[in-house]
XYZ file of C-alpha atoms in Angstrom:
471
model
C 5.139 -30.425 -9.028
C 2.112 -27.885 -9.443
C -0.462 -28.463 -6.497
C -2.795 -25.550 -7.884
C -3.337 -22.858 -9.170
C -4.268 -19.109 -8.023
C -6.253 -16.848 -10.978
C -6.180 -13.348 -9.804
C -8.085 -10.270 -10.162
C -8.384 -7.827 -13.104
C -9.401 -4.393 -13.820
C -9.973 -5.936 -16.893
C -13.909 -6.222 -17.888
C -14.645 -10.526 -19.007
C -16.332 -9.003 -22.149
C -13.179 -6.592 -23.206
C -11.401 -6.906 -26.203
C -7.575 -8.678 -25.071
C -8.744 -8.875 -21.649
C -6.470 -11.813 -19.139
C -8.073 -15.461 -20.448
C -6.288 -19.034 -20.789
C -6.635 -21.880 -22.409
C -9.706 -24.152 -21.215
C -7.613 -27.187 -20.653
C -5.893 -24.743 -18.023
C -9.530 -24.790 -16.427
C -10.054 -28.389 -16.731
C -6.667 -29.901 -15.221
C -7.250 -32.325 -12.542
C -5.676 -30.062 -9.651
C -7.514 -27.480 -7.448
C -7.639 -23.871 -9.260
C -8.962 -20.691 -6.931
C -10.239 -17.624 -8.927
C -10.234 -14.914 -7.227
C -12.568 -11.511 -8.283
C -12.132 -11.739 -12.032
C -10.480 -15.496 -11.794
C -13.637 -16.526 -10.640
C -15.672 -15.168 -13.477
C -13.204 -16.091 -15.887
C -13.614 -19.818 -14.581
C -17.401 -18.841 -14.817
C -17.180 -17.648 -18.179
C -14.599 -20.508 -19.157
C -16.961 -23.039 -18.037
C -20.534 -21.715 -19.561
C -21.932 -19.313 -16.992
C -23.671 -16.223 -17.663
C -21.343 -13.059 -16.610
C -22.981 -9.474 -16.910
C -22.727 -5.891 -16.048
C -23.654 -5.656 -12.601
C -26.499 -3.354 -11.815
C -24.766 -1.903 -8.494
C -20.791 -1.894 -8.530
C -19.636 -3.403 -5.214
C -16.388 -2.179 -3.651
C -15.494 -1.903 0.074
C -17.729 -3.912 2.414
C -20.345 -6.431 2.011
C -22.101 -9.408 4.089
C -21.781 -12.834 2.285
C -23.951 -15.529 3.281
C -22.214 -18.791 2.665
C -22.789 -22.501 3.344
C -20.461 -24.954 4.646
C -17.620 -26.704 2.555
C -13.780 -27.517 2.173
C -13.571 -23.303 1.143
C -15.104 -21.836 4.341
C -14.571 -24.930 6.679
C -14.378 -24.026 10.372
C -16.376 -20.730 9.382
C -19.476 -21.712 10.244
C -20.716 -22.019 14.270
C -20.742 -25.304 15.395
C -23.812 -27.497 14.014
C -25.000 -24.568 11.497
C -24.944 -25.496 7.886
C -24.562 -21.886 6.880
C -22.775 -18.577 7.844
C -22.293 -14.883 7.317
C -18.959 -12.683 7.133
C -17.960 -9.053 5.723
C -15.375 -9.690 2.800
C -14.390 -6.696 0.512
C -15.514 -6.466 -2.954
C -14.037 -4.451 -5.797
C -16.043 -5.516 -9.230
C -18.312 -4.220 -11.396
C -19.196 -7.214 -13.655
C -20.881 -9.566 -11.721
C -21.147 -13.695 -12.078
C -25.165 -13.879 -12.927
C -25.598 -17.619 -13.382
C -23.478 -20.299 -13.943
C -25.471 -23.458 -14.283
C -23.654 -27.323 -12.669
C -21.766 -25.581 -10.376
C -22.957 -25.685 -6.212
C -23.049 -21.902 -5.245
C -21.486 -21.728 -2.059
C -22.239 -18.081 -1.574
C -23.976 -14.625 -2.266
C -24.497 -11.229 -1.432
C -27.549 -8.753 -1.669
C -25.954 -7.789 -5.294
C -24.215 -10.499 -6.435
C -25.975 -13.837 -6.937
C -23.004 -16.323 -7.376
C -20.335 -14.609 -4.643
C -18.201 -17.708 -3.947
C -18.988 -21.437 -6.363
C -17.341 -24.862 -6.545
C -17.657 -26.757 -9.959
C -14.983 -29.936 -9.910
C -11.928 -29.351 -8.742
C -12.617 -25.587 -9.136
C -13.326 -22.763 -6.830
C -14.152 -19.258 -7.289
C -14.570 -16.456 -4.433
C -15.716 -13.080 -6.299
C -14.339 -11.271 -3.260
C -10.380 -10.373 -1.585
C -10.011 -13.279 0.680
C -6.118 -12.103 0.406
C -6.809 -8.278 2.106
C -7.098 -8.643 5.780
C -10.638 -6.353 5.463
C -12.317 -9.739 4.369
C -13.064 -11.096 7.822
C -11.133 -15.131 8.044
C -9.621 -13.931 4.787
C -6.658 -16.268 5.743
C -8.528 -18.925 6.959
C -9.949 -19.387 3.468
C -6.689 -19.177 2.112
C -5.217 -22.018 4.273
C -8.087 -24.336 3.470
C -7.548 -24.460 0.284
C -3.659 -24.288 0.597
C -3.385 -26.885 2.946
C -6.361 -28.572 3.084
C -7.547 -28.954 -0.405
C -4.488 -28.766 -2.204
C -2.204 -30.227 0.093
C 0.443 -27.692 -0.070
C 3.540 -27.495 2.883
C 4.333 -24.408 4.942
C 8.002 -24.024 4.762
C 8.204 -20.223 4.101
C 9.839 -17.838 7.091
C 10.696 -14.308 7.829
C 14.416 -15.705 8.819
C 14.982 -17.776 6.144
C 13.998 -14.842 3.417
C 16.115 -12.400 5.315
C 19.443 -15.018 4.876
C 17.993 -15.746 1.421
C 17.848 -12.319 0.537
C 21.247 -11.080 1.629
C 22.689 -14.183 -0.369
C 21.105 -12.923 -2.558
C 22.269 -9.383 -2.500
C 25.678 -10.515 -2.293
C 25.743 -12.978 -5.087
C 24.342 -9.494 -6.946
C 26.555 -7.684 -6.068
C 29.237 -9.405 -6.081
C 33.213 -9.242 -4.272
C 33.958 -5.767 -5.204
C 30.489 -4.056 -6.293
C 28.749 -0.764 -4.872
C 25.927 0.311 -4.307
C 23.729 3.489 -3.003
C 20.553 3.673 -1.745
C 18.098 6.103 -1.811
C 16.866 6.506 1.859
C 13.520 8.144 3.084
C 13.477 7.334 6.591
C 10.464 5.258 6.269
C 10.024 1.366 7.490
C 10.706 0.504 3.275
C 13.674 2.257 1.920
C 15.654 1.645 5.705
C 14.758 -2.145 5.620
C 16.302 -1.884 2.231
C 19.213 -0.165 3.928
C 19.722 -2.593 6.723
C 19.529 -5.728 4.595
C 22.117 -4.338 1.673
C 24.283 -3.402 4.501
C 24.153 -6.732 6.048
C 25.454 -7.860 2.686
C 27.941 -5.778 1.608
C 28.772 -3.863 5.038
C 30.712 0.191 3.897
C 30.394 -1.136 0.414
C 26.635 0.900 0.931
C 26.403 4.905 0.940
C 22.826 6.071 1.999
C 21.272 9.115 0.516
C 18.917 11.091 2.018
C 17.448 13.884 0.323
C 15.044 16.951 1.939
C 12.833 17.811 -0.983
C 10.948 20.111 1.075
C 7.795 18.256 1.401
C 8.830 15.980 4.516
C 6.895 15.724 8.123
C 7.726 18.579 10.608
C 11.018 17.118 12.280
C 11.343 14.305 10.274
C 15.063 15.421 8.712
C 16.844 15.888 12.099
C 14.423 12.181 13.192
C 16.141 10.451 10.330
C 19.954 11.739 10.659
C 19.897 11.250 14.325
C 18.001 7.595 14.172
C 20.821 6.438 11.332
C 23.742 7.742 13.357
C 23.182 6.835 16.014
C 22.053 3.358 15.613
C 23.694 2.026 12.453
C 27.408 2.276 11.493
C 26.630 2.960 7.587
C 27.509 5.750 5.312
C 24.791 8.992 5.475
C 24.719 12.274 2.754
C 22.540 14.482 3.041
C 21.345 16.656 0.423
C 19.577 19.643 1.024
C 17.724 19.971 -2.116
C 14.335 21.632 -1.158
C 14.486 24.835 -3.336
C 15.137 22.583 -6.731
C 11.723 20.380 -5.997
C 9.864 23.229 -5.080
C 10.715 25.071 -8.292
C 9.896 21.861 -10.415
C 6.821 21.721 -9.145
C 5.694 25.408 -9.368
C 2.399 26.219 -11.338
C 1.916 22.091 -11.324
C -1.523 20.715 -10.722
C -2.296 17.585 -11.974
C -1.335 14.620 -9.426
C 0.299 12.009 -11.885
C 2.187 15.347 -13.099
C 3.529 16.030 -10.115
C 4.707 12.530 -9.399
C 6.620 12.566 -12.515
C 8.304 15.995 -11.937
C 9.084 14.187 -8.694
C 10.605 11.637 -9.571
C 12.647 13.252 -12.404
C 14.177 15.483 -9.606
C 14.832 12.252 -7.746
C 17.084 11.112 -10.800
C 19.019 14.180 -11.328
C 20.074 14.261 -7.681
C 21.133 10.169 -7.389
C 22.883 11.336 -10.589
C 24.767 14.137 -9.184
C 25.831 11.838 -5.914
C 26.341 9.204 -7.939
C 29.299 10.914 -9.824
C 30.062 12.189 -6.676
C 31.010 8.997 -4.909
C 32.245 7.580 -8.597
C 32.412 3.967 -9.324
C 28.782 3.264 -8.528
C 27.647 0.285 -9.652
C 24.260 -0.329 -7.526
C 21.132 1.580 -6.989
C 19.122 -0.044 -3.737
C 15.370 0.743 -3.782
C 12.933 0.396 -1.086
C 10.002 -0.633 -3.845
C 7.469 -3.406 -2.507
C 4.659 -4.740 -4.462
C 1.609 -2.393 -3.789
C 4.090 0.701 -5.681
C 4.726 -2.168 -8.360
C 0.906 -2.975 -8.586
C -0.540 0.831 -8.389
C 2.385 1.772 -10.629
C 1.354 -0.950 -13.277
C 4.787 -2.136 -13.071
C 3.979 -5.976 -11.632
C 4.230 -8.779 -14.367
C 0.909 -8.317 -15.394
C 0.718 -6.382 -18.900
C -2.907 -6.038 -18.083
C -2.614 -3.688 -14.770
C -4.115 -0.594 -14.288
C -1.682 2.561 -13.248
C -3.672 4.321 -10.023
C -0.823 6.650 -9.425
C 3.176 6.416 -10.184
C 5.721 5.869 -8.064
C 9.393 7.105 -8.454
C 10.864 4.486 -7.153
C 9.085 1.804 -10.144
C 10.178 3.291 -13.442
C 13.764 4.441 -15.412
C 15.890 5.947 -12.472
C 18.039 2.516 -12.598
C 18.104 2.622 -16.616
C 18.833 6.595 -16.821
C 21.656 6.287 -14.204
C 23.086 3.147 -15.504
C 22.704 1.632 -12.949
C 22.035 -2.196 -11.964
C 18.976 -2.405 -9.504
C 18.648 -3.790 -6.079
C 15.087 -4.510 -4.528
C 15.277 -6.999 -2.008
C 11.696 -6.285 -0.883
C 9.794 -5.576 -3.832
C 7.616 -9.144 -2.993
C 6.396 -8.094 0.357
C 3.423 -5.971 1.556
C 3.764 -3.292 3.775
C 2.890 -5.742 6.914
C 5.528 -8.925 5.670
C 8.203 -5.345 5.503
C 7.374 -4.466 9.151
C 7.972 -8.244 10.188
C 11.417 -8.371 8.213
C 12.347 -5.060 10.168
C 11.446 -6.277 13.169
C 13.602 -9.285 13.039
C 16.338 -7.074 12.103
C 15.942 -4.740 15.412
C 14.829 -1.685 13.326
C 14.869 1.125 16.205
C 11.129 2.092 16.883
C 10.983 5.139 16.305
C 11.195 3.478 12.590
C 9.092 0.416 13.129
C 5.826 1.789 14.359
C 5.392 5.118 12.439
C 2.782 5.404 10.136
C 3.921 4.973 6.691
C 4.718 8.102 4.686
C 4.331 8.576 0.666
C 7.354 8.722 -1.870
C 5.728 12.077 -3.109
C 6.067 13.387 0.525
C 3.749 15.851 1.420
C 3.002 16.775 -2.404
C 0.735 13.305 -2.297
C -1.395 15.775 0.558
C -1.433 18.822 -0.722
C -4.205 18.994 -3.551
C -3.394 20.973 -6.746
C -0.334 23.550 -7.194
C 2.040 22.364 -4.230
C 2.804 25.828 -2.558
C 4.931 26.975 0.480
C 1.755 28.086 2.368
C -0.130 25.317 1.315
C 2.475 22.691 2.577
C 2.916 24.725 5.839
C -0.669 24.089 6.098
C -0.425 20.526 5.653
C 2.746 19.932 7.271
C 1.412 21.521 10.962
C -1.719 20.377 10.459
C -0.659 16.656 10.196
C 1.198 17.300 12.967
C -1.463 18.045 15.026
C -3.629 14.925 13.686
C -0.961 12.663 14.926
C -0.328 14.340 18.294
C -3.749 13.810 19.277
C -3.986 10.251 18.182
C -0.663 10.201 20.409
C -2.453 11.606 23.388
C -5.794 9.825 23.250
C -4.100 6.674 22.825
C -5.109 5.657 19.125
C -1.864 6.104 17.315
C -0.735 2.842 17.222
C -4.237 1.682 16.953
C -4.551 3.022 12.777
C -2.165 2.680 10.264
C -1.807 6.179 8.585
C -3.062 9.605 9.769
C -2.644 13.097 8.138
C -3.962 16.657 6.952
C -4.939 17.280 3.083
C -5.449 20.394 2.080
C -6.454 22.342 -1.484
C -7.360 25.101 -3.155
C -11.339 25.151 -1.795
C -11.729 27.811 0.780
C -14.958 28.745 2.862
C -15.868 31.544 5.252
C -15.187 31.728 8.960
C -15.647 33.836 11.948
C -12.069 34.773 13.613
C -11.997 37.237 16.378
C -16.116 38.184 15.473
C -15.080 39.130 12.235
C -15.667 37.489 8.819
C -12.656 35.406 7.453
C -11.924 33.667 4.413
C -9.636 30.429 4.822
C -8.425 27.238 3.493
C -10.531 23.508 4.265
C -8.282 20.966 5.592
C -9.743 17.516 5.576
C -8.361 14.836 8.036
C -7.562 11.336 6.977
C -7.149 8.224 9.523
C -7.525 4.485 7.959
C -6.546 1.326 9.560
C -5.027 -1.007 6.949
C -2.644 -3.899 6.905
C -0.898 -4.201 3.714
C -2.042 -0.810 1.935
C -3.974 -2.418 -0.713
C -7.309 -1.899 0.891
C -8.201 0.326 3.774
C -11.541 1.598 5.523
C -11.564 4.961 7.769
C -11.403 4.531 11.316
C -14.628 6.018 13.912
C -12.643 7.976 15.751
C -14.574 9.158 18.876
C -16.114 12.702 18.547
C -13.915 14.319 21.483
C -10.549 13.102 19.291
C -12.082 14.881 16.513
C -12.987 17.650 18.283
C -10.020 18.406 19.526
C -7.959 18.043 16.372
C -10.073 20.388 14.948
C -9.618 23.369 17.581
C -6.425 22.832 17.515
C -6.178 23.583 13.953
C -8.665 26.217 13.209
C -6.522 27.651 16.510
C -3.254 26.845 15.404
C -2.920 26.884 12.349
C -3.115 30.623 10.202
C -5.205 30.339 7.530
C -7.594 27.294 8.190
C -11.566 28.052 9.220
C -12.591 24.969 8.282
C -11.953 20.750 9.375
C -13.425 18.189 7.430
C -13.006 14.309 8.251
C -12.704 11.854 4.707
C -14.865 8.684 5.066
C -14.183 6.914 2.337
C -12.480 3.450 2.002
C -10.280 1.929 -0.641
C -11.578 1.033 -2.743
C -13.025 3.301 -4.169
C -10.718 5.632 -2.716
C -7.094 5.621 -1.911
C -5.172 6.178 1.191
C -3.629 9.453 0.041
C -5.653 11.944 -2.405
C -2.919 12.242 -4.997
């Protein structure tokens, strides 16, 4: 039995040409529909209100005013009829007037921010990003409260669920590799396939040359010593680094990335012989940003190798026992699976490695740049206490250089720009106001440190419009 319904957001513009609609009796069914960003104009739209081409784009932060009702009940301090909360916005057409419906909220730019017409609501903000303050509590009013629905869903039951699953998949006699980075993804993979199907799993790890400083001998070490599952290493640095000589553009060298990726599972995969499997660590935000969801209508922000044709051009049957879950639902799974720490509470690190960082051509100096620099970042979040208070933190660097005074002489040397966000599922983040001393001393220590570096920058955007990492 349907209890409702849940219309999502689009890049899509209302007015485009093939852009996400359904059918008005959709709108009009007699059970409780939420539109969310473009579901809510869309309902809007459906239903006769005026949607234009907002003036000011909002994305990031904003303060919406909002009266009481079933949507934002319990929001509101006792005996007040009305209330205010950040949410995060990402839109640029905006819901100008949509006559018989009660607007239940606004903002400075947009007019009709949250509505209820019938048994219809619409929110033109992310109640679903954990940046939109009570987010969840909006959620679970009209889950639970205006729709009725049941809470039955648990991390333990989807973690025996899922390795039914995988061994259903698999089946009696079925193998399978996985392609392991060492981050809280790819080894939650690893732990739940091997839960499944035990030494029928051989983990490959691969140095590509544009991993952390240390992180190699922290992932060998970490896997030996705590799991009893099948390791190969491949040492495969000088083949990346030649594919991506005299490469600048960012979605290029994702793709040159990720064909490298193939031709090594390839090689290992003959290797071992009789491969059947290939285990990915994908979860939904590389499916979304990738444009590989179910959508046909998403928007590709930046590739990822793990969502594409390394299954198809190995021949391969795919495994992806997490791509459903966010980054946080991922930590909770590894959790209840006793990942070791060391695993569980580092920041998260992108499939492109260090070539997501390093801006333009990926050279050795350049990554040497990043690589101690990010370093540094993180060892004084370590010291100052505020590493486990954000969720990523790193070094970018480029080709922009500016002058410097080293040893009272003139000097010519690279910018790096240091980037700390707190997030909770990746899909939207804000920077984090580090205090001036933590700053400070991240930046003597690389303009000291590091050859080649006279100036430290600190990136303040949040995402939207930005991303986490630069490319």
């Amino acid at each position: 039995m349907i209890k409702c319904i849940i219309l999502s957001g689009s890049p899509c513009s209302i007015h485009e040409p093939g852009s996400p609609s359904c059918s008005s009796e959709i709108i009009d069914l007699d059970i409780p529909i939420l539109g969310i960003c473009y579901g809510a104009q869309l309902i809007a739209y459906t239903k006769g209100g005026v949607v234009g081409e907002g003036m000011k784009s909002e994305f990031g932060r904003a303060e919406l005013l909002f009266k009481d009702s079933e949507l934002f009940d319990g929001l509101t301090e006792r005996g007040s009829e009305s209330g205010m909360m950040n949410v995060w916005m990402s839109h640029g057409d905006v819901i100008e007037q949509f006559d018989g419906a009660d607007i239940i909220g606004h903002t400075m730019n947009t007019p009709v921010a949250a509505f209820r017409i019938a048994n219809n609501y619409g929110v033109q903000f992310h109640p679903e990003v954990h940046h939109t303050d009570k987010g969840e509590k909006i959620l679970w009013n009209f889950l639970y409260k205006i729709c009725g629905c049941e809470r039955n869903w648990a991390i333990e039951s989807f973690i025996t669920d899922k390795i039914e699953d995988i061994k259903s998949e698999v089946g009696d006699d079925g193998s399978v590799i996985c392609g392991l980075s060492g981050g809280i993804d790819s080894s939650t993979t690893a732990l739940l396939v091997n839960k499944a199907i035990g030494d029928r799993l051989t983990c490959i790890f691969v140095d590509n040359g544009l991993l952390r400083e240390g992180e190699k001998e922290t992932v060998i070490n970490t896997f030996e010593n705590n799991f009893n599952m099948k390791l190969v290493f491949v040492d495969a640095k000088e083949r990346f680094l030649n594919g991506l000589r005299g490469v600048t553009d960012a979605e290029a060298k994702r793709m040159v990335i990720g064909e490298q990726f193939i031709n090594v599972f390839e090689e290992e995969a003959n290797k071992l012989g009789n491969v059947d499997f290939l285990a990915q660590g994908t979860i939904y935000p590389d499916r979304i940003e990738s444009a590989g969801a179910s959508s046909q209508k998403s928007s590709r922000i930046k590739s990822h190798h793990n969502v594409g044709g390394l299954p198809e051009k190995l021949g391969l049957k795919l495994v992806e026992p997490i791509a459903d879950l966010y980054k946080d639902e991922v930590r909770e799974v590894a959790k209840e699976l006793d990942m070791p720490l060391p695993i569980l509470n580092q920041h998260p690190f992108p499939g492109p490695g260090l070539a997501a960082r390093v801006i333009g051509e990926v050279t050795e100096d350049k990554l040497r740049i990043c690589r101690e620099a990010s370093e540094i970042v993180e060892a004084e979040l370590k010291n100052s206490g505020w590493y486990d208070k954000v969720w990523q933190a790193f070094a970018i660097v480029g080709d922009d250089v500016a002058t410097g005074v080293l040893g009272d002489a003139r000097s010519l040397g690279r910018i790096v720009t240091i980037r700390v966000v707190e997030s909770k599922e990746a899909m939207t983040a804000d920077f984090v106001k580090l205090p001036y001393d933590v700053l400070e001393n991240m930046s003597k220590r690389i303009t000291n440190e590091v050859k080649g570096v006279t100036w430290v920058t600190y990136a303040i955007s949040s995402k939207p419009p930005a991303t986490i990492e630069p490319c």
